[in-house]
XYZ file of C-alpha atoms in Angstrom:
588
model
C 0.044 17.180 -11.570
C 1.928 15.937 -14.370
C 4.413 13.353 -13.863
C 2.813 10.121 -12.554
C 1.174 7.392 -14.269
C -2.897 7.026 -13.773
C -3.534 2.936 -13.739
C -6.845 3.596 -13.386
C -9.574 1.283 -11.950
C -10.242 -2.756 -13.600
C -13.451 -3.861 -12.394
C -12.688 -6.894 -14.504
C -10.073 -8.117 -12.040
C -13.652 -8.905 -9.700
C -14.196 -12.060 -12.466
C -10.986 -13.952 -10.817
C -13.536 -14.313 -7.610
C -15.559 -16.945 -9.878
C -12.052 -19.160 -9.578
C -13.202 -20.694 -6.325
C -16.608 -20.834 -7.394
C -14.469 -23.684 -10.163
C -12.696 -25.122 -7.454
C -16.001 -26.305 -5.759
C -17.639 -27.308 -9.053
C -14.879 -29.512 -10.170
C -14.471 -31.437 -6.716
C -18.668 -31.763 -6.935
C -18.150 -33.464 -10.343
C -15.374 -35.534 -8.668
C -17.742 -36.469 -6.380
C -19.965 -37.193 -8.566
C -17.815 -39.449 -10.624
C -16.432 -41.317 -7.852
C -19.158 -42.003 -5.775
C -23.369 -42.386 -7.974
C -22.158 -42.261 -10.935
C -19.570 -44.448 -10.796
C -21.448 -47.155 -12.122
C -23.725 -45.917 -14.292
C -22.426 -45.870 -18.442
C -20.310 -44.361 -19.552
C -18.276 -43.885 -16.327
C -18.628 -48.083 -16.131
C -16.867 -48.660 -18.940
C -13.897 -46.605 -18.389
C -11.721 -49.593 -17.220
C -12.575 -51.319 -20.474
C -10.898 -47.720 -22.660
C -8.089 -48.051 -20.574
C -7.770 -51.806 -21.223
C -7.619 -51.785 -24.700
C -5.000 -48.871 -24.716
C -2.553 -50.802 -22.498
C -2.738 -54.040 -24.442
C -2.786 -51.798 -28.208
C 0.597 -50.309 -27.071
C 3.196 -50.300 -29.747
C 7.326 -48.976 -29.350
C 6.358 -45.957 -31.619
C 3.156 -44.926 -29.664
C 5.206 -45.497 -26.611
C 8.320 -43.080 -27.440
C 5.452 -40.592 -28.912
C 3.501 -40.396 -26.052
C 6.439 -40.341 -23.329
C 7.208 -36.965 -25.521
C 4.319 -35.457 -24.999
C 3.964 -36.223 -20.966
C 7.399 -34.439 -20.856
C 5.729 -31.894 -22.768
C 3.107 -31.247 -20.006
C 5.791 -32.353 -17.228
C 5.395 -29.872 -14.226
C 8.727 -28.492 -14.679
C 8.363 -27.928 -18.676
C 5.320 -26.343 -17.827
C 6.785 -24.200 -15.203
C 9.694 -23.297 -17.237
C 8.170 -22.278 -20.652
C 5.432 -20.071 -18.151
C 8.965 -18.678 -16.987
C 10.184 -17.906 -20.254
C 6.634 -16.664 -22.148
C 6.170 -14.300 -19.254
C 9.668 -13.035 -19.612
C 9.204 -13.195 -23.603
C 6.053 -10.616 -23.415
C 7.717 -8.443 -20.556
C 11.161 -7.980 -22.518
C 9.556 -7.025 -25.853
C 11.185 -4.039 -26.921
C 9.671 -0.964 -26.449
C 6.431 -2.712 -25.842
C 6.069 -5.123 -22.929
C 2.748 -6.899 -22.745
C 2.242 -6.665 -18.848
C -1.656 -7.671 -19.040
C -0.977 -10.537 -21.451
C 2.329 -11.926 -19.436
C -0.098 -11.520 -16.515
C -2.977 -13.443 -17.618
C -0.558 -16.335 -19.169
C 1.261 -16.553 -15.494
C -2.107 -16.099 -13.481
C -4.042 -18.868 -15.605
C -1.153 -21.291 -14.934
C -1.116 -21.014 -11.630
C -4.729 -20.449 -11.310
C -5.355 -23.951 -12.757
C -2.999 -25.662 -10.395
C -4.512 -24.188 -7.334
C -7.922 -25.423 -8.492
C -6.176 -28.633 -9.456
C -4.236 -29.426 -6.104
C -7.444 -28.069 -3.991
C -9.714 -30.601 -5.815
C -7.199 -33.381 -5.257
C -7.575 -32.939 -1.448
C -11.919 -33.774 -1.774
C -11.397 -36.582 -4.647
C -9.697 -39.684 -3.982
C -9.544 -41.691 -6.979
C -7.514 -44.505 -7.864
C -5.640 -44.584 -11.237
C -6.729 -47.141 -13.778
C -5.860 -50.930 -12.983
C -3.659 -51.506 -15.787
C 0.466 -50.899 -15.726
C 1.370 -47.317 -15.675
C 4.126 -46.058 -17.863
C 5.099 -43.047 -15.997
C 6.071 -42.542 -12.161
C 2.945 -40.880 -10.458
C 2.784 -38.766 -7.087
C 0.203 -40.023 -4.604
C -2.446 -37.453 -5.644
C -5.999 -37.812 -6.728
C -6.185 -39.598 -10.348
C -9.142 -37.051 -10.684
C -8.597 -34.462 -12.643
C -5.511 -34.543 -14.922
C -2.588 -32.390 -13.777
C -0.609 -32.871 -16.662
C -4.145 -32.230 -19.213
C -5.038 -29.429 -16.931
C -1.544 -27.290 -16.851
C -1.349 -27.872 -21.110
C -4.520 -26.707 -22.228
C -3.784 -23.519 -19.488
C -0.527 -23.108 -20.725
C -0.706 -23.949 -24.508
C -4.344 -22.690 -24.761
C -3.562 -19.691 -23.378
C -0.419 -18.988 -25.695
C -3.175 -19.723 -28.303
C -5.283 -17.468 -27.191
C -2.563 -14.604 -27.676
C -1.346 -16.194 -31.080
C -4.647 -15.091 -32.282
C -4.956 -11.652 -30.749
C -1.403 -11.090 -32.811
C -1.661 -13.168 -35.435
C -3.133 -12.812 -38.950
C -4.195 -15.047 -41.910
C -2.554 -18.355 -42.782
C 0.292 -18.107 -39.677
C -2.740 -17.000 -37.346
C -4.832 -20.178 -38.270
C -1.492 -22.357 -38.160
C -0.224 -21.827 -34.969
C -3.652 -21.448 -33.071
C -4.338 -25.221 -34.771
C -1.054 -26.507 -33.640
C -1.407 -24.901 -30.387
C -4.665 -26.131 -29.367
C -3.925 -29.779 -30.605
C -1.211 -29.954 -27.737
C -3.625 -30.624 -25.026
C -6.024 -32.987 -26.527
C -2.570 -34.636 -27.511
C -1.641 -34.625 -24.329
C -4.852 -35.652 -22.852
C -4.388 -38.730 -25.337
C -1.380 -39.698 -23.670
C -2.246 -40.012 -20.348
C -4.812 -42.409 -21.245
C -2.381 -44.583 -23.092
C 0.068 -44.901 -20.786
C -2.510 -45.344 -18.035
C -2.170 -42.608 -15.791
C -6.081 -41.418 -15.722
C -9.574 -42.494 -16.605
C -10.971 -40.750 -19.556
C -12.958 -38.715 -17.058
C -10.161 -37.437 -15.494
C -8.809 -36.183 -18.940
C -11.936 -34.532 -19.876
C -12.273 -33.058 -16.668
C -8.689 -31.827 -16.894
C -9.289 -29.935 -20.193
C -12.468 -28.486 -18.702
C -10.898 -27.295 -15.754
C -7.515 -25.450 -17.651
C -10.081 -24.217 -20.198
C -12.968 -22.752 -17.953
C -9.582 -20.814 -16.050
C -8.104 -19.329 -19.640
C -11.920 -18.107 -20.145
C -12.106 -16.974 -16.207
C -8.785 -15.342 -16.395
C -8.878 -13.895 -20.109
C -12.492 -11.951 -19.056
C -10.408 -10.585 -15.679
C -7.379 -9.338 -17.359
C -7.172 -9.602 -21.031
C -9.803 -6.630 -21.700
C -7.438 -3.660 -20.927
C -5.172 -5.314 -22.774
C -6.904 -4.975 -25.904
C -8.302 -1.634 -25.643
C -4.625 -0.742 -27.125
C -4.594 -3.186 -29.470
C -7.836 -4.704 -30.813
C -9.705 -1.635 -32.105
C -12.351 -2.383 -35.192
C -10.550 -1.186 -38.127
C -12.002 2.038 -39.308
C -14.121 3.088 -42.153
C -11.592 4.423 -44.310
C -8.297 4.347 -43.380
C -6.137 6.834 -44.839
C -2.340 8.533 -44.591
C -3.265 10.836 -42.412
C -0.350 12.788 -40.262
C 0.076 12.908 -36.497
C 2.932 14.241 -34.760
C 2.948 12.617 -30.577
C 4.294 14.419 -28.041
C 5.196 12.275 -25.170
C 6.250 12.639 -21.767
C 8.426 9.188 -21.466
C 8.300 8.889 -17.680
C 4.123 9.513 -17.465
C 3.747 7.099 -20.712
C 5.779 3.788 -20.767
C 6.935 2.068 -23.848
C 3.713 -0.014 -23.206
C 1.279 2.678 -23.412
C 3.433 4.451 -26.357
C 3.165 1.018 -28.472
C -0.738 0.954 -27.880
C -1.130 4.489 -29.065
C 1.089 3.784 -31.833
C -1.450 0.737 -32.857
C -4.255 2.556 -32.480
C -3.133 5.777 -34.635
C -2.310 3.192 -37.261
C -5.540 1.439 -37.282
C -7.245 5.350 -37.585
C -5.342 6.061 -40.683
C -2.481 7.464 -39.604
C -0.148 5.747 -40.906
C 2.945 9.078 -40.973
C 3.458 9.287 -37.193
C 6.353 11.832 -35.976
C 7.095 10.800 -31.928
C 8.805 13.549 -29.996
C 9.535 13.360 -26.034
C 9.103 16.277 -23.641
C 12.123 17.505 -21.734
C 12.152 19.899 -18.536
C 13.770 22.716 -20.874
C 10.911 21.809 -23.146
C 7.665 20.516 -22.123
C 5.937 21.018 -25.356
C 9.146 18.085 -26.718
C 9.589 20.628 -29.566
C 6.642 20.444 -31.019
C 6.691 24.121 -32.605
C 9.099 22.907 -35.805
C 6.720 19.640 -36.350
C 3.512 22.785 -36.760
C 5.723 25.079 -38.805
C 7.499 22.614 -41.299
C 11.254 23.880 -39.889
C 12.225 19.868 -38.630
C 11.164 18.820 -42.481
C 14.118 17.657 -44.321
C 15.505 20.234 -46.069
C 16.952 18.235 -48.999
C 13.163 17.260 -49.391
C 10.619 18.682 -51.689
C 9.691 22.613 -51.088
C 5.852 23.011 -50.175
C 3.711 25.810 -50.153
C 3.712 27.478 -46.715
C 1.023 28.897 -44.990
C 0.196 31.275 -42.152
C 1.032 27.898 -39.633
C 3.420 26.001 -41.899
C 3.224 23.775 -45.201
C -0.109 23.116 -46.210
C -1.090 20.055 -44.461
C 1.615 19.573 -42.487
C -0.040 18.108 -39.671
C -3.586 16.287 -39.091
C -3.130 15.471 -35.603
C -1.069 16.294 -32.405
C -1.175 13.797 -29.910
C -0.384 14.422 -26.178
C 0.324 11.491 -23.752
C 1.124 13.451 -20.484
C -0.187 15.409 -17.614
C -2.103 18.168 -17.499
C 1.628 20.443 -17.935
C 2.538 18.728 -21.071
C -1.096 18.902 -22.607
C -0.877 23.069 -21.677
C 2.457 23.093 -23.192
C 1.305 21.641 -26.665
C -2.019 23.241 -26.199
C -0.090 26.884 -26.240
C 1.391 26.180 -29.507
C -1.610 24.378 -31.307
C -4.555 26.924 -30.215
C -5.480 28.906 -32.793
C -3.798 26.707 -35.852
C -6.762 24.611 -36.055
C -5.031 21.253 -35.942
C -6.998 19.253 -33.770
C -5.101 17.889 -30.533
C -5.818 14.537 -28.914
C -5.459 13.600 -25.246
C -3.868 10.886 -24.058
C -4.364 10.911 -19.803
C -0.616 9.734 -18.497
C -0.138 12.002 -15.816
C -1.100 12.443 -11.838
C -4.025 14.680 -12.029
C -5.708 14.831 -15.587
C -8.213 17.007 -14.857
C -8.675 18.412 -18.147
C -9.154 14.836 -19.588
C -11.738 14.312 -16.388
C -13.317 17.401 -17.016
C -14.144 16.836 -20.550
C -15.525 13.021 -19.390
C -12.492 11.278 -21.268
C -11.750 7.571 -20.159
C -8.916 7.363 -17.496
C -7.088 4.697 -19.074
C -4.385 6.519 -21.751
C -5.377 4.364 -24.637
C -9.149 3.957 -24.208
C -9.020 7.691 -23.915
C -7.458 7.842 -27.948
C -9.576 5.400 -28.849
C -13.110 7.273 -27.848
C -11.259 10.801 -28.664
C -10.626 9.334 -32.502
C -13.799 7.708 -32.524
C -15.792 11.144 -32.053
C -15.099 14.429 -33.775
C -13.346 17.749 -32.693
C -14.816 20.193 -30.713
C -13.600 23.870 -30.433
C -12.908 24.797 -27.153
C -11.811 27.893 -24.935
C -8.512 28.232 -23.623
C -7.205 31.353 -21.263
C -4.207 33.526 -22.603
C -2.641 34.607 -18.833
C 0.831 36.891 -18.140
C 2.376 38.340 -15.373
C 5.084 39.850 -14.017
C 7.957 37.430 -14.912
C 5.981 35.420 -17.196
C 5.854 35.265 -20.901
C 2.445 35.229 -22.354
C 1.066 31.269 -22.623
C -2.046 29.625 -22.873
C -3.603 27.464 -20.297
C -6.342 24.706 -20.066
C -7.893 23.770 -16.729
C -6.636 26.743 -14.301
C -4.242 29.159 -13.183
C -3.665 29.941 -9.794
C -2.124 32.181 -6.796
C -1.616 31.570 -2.904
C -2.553 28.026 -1.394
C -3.434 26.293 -4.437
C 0.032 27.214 -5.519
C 2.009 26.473 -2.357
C 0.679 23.385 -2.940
C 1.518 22.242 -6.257
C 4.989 23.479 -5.873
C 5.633 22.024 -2.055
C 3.852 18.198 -2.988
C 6.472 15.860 -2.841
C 7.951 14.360 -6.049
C 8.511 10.943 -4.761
C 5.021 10.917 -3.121
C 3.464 12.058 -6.684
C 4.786 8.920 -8.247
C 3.539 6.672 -5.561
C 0.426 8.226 -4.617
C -0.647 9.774 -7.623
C -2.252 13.071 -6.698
C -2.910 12.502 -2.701
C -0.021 13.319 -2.790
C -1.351 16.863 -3.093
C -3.643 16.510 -0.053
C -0.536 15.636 2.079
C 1.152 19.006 0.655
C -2.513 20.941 1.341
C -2.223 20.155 4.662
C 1.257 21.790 5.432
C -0.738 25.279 4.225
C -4.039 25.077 6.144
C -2.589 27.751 8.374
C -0.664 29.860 5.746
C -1.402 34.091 6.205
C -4.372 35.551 3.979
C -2.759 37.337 1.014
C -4.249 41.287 -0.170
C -5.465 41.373 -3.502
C -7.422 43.707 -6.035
C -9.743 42.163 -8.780
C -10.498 43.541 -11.832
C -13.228 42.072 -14.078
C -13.327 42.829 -17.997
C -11.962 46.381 -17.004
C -14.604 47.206 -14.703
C -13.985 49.134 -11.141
C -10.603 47.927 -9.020
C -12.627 44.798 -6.080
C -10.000 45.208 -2.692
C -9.831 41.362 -1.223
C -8.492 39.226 1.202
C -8.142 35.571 0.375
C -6.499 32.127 0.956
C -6.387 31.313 -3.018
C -7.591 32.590 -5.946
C -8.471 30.309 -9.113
C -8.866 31.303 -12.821
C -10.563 28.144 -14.176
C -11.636 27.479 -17.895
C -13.219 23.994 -16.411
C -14.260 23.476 -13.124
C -14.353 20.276 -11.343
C -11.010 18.725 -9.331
C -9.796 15.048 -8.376
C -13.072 13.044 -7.216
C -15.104 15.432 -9.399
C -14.684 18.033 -6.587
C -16.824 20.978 -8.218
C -14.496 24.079 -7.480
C -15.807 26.024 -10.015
C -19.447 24.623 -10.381
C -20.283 27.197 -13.669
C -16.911 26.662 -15.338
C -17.180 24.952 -18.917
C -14.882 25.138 -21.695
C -17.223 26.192 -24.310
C -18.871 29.257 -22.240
C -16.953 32.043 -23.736
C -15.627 33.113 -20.514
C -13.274 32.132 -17.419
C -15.019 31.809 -13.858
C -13.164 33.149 -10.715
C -13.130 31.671 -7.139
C -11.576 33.287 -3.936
C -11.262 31.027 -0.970
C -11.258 32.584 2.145
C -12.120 30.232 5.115
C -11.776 31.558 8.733
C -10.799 29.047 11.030
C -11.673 25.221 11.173
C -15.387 26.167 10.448
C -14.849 27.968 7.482
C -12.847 25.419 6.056
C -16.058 22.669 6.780
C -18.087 25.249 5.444
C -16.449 25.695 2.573
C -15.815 21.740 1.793
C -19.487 20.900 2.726
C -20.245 23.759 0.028
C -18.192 22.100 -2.667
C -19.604 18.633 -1.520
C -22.992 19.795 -2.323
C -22.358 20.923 -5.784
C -20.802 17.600 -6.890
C -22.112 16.442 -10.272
C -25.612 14.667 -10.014
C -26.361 17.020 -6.844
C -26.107 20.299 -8.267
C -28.372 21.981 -11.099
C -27.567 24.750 -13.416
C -30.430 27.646 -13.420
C -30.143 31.596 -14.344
C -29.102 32.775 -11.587
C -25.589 32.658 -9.585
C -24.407 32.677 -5.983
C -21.868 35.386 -5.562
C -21.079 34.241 -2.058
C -21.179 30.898 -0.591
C -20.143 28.720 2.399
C -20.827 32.055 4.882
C -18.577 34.198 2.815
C -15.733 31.457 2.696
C -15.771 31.361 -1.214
C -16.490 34.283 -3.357
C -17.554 33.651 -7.535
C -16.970 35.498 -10.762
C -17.073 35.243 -14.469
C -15.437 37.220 -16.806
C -13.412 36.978 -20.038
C -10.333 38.962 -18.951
C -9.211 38.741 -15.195
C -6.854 41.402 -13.554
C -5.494 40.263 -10.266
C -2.960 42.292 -8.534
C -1.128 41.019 -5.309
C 0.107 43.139 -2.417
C 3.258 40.499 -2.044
C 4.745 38.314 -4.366
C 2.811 34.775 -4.544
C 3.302 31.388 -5.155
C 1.423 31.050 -8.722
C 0.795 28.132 -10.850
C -0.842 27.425 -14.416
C -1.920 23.717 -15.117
C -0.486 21.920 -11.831
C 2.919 23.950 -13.195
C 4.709 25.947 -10.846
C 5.109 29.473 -11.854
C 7.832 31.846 -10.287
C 6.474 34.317 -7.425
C 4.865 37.624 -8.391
C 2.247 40.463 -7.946
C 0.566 40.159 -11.340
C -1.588 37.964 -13.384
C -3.803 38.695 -16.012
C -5.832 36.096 -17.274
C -8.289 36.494 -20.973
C -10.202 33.712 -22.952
C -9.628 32.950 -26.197
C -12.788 31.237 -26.934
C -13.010 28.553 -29.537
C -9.462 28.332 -29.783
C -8.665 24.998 -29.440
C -9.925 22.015 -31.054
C -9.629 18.829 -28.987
C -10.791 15.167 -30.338
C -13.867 14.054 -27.573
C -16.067 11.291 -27.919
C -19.437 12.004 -29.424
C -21.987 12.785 -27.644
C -19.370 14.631 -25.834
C -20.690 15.582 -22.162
C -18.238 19.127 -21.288
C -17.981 20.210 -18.364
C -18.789 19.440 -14.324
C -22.391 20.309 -15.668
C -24.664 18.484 -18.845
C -26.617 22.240 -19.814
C -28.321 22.808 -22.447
C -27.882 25.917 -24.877
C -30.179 28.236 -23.813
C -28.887 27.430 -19.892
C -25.398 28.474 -21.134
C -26.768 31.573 -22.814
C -28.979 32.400 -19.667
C -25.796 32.077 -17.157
C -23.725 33.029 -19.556
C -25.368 36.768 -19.770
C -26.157 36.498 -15.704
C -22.354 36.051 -15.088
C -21.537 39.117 -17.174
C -24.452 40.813 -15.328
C -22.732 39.994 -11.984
C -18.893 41.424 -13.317
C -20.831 44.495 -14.045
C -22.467 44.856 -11.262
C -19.733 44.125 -9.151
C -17.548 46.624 -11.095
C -20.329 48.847 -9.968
């Protein structure tokens, strides 16, 4: 659940719908204009504008104005789209994808509207002698007015997302003169009314602001922050998993860490042999420089080594970093690149990697419980969301690599399916070292949150902040214990479900079995697949799973929401002391 990059949704994109909605407005006003109004001031005195233009026409004025209809010449304007799209795509190690996108689409966009309009209004071109060879299209609107201010307006509009003091002002100004310049020309050389001009403008400028409010708002959730308070030099080191985070993403994050103060920024990529990207000498001071000054050292390192660690990954690469910063009180920050993301999901974190920073910086950090798990085969590690054994497992490991990438994590459903029918695996369950529980189960799930993909609530009680881990065996017989048990989980989605002091054991006619705990001792009759974070773990007989509670402090926006469940404190304290109730009585 760690490799693939989450787009995430852009309701914004729905705005490009209102494009049509143009396209019928424009060719009404052409109506309009051609037909009652026609003669009615100041539409009747057009001819008379045009008029004076042709017979004030000097050599200069000529030369200038044949310039600028080159300028705004279909195949300039086609060709500097061309080579502003490729511009923003080939910036190193930050390509502009929403930016080249909205430049290309409101280019295009404006021609559409333009040739579509041209098939309702028939209009003439002035009565005076035309300086430029014409196609036999509509006089109404401008083409040429239309494509510049899309075109040249638009580049303006990203001049001054970019741009700052005098150079911002400058080349916006220039910019934005280009189509009114343009406009200017057309009437002079008498290829449109001045109706047709202003109607050009309107129409290339209503598409930038159509097309900007569509695409241009992801875009600058990476790079148009407010500046903060008080900006600092604050330290962050970023681990970074370069397939799940693209040069795009890693330029946002490095904008927005700057524009939060911290200005030292140490970037460090994850490798299979190390998922963590090395990030134990950035916490201890051992990558410093050691021709640099000596500082004191600490029980984690040199005093104030580190303000932030930053994790743009999966869920895998967040456990990996999360191993080695629990406990040192360095708060981490997530930034949501991979398939799953369910601990981002579970602690209601934005989808999109770099609105995700942004809230995370823009709150405060929260300590949080993480689970300390071993096993036979395993070193001791930390984990996040939740370990598992049997199905869950089988799985994670079987789900197709190539299907993770282009699915994202259906891909998982599609590996699910392959185990519906896999043999029930013997287990014994021990609970906070109470008396030995003999099962039979599909899966069993140590979760420290509780909710999967689609807010599925596995583990309806599970919250990062109890104190404690919650247990779930699924054992479904047959087709109608797996309904059973899906209809169960269905019914406990978020909004549906409410927390109160007391707690199913069994649900879903025995299908799934709950228990909470803070140390979990599961012993397998075979080896099993296991896993810990959507990471495949080797086959074995043995996990033991404890909470650490408190241990890590992740950046979340404030109010921060935990959880598949909003409860308040007492609620926690109330299941809280019910769910030890039930391990005891259970171990009875």
């Amino acid at each position: 659940m760690t490799n693939a990059h989450d787009a995430g949704a852009r309701p914004g994109r729905a705005l490009l719908l209102l494009l049509p909605v143009q396209a019928v407005l424009v060719a009404a006003l052409g109506l309009l204009v051609t037909g009652p109004l026609a003669h009615h001031w100041p539409l009747s005195a057009e001819d008379d504008v045009n008029r004076a233009l042709a017979d004030g026409r000097a050599p200069s004025a000529t030369s200038l104005t044949d310039w600028l209809s080159l300028v705004a010449d279909t195949q300039t304007v086609i060709g500097l789209t061309l080579l502003c799209v490729l511009g923003l795509l080939l910036v190193p190690r930050a390509p502009r994808w929403w930016e080249a996108g909205f430049l290309a689409v409101s280019v295009a966009a404006q021609s559409a509207v333009f040739l579509l309009v041209t098939l309702v209004v028939n209009r003439d071109r002035p009565d005076v002698p035309h300086l430029d060879g014409a196609p036999p299209t509509s006089s109404f609107p401008s083409g040429h007015v239309g494509a510049s201010a899309a075109l040249y307006g638009g580049l303006a509009v990203l001049a001054a997302r970019h741009l700052r003091g005098v150079w911002r002002n400058l080349v916006v100004g220039l910019l934005l003169l280009v189509p009114l310049a343009v406009a200017f020309s057309r009437l002079y050389r008498g290829m449109h009314h001045p109706s047709d001009v202003v109607v050009g403008l309107l129409n290339g400028a209503c598409t930038l602001l159509v097309v900007g409010a569509a695409l241009l708002p992801d875009a600058r959730k990476g790079g148009a922050e407010p500046e903060p308070a008080a900006p600092g030099t604050r330290r962050a080191v970023v681990v970074r998993h370069p397939h799940a985070c693209d040069d795009g993403t890693a330029a946002r994050v490095r904008t927005v860490l700057r524009r939060h103060g911290y200005a030292e920024q140490r970037w460090t990529d994850t490798t299979p042999e190390d998922p963590s990207g090395g990030l134990a000498p950035h916490l201890t001071g051992t990558d410093a420089d050691p021709a640099g000054p000596a500082e004191p050292v600490g029980p984690v390192g040199p005093v104030g080594l580190v303000d932030l660690v930053v994790v743009c990954g999966g869920d895998g690469t967040v456990r990996a970093c999360a191993d080695l910063v629990a406990g040192t009180g360095i708060p981490l920050a997530i930034v949501p690149c991979g398939t799953g993301n369910l601990l981002a999901r579970n602690l209601g974190l934005p989808v999109e990697p770099v609105a995700a920073l942004r809230k995370a910086l823009s709150g405060r950090a929260v300590g949080l419980d993480v689970g300390r798990i071993r096993g036979d085969g395993l070193a001791p590690t930390r984990f996040a969301v939740m370990a598992g054994a049997g199905f869950d497992a089988a799985m994670v490991r079987d789900a197709s690599p190539r299907l993770k990438e282009r699915l994202g994590w259906a891909a998982y459903v599609l590996s699910a399916a392959r185990h519906l029918r896999d043999p029930r695996m013997r287990l014994s369950l021990r609970l906070d070292g109470g008396a030995q529980l003999e099962r039979r189960a599909r899966m069993v799930v140590i979760g420290n949150v509780g909710s999967l993909q689609g807010g599925l609530p596995l583990l309806p009680e599970a919250r990062p902040d109890s104190g404690r881990l919650e247990v779930v065996l699924l054992d479904p017989r047959g087709v109608t214990g797996w309904l059973a048990a899906a209809g169960y989980l269905a019914s406990r989605a978020p909004g549906r479900s409410r927390v109160s002091g007391t707690r199913e054991r069994t649900a879903a006619h025995g299908a799934l079995e709950y228990f909470g705990a803070t140390r979990v001792d599961l012993r397998f009759a075979r080896p099993q697949p296991r896993e810990l974070d959507g990471d495949v773990l080797p086959a074995g007989t043995r996990l033991t799973a404890e909470v650490e509670p408190g241990a890590l402090r992740v950046c979340l926006p404030a109010p921060t929401r935990i959880g598949a469940q909003a409860v308040s404190g007492k609620d926690r304290k109330e299941v809280a002391e019910h769910g030890h109730r039930d391990a005891r009585t259970a171990a009875r």
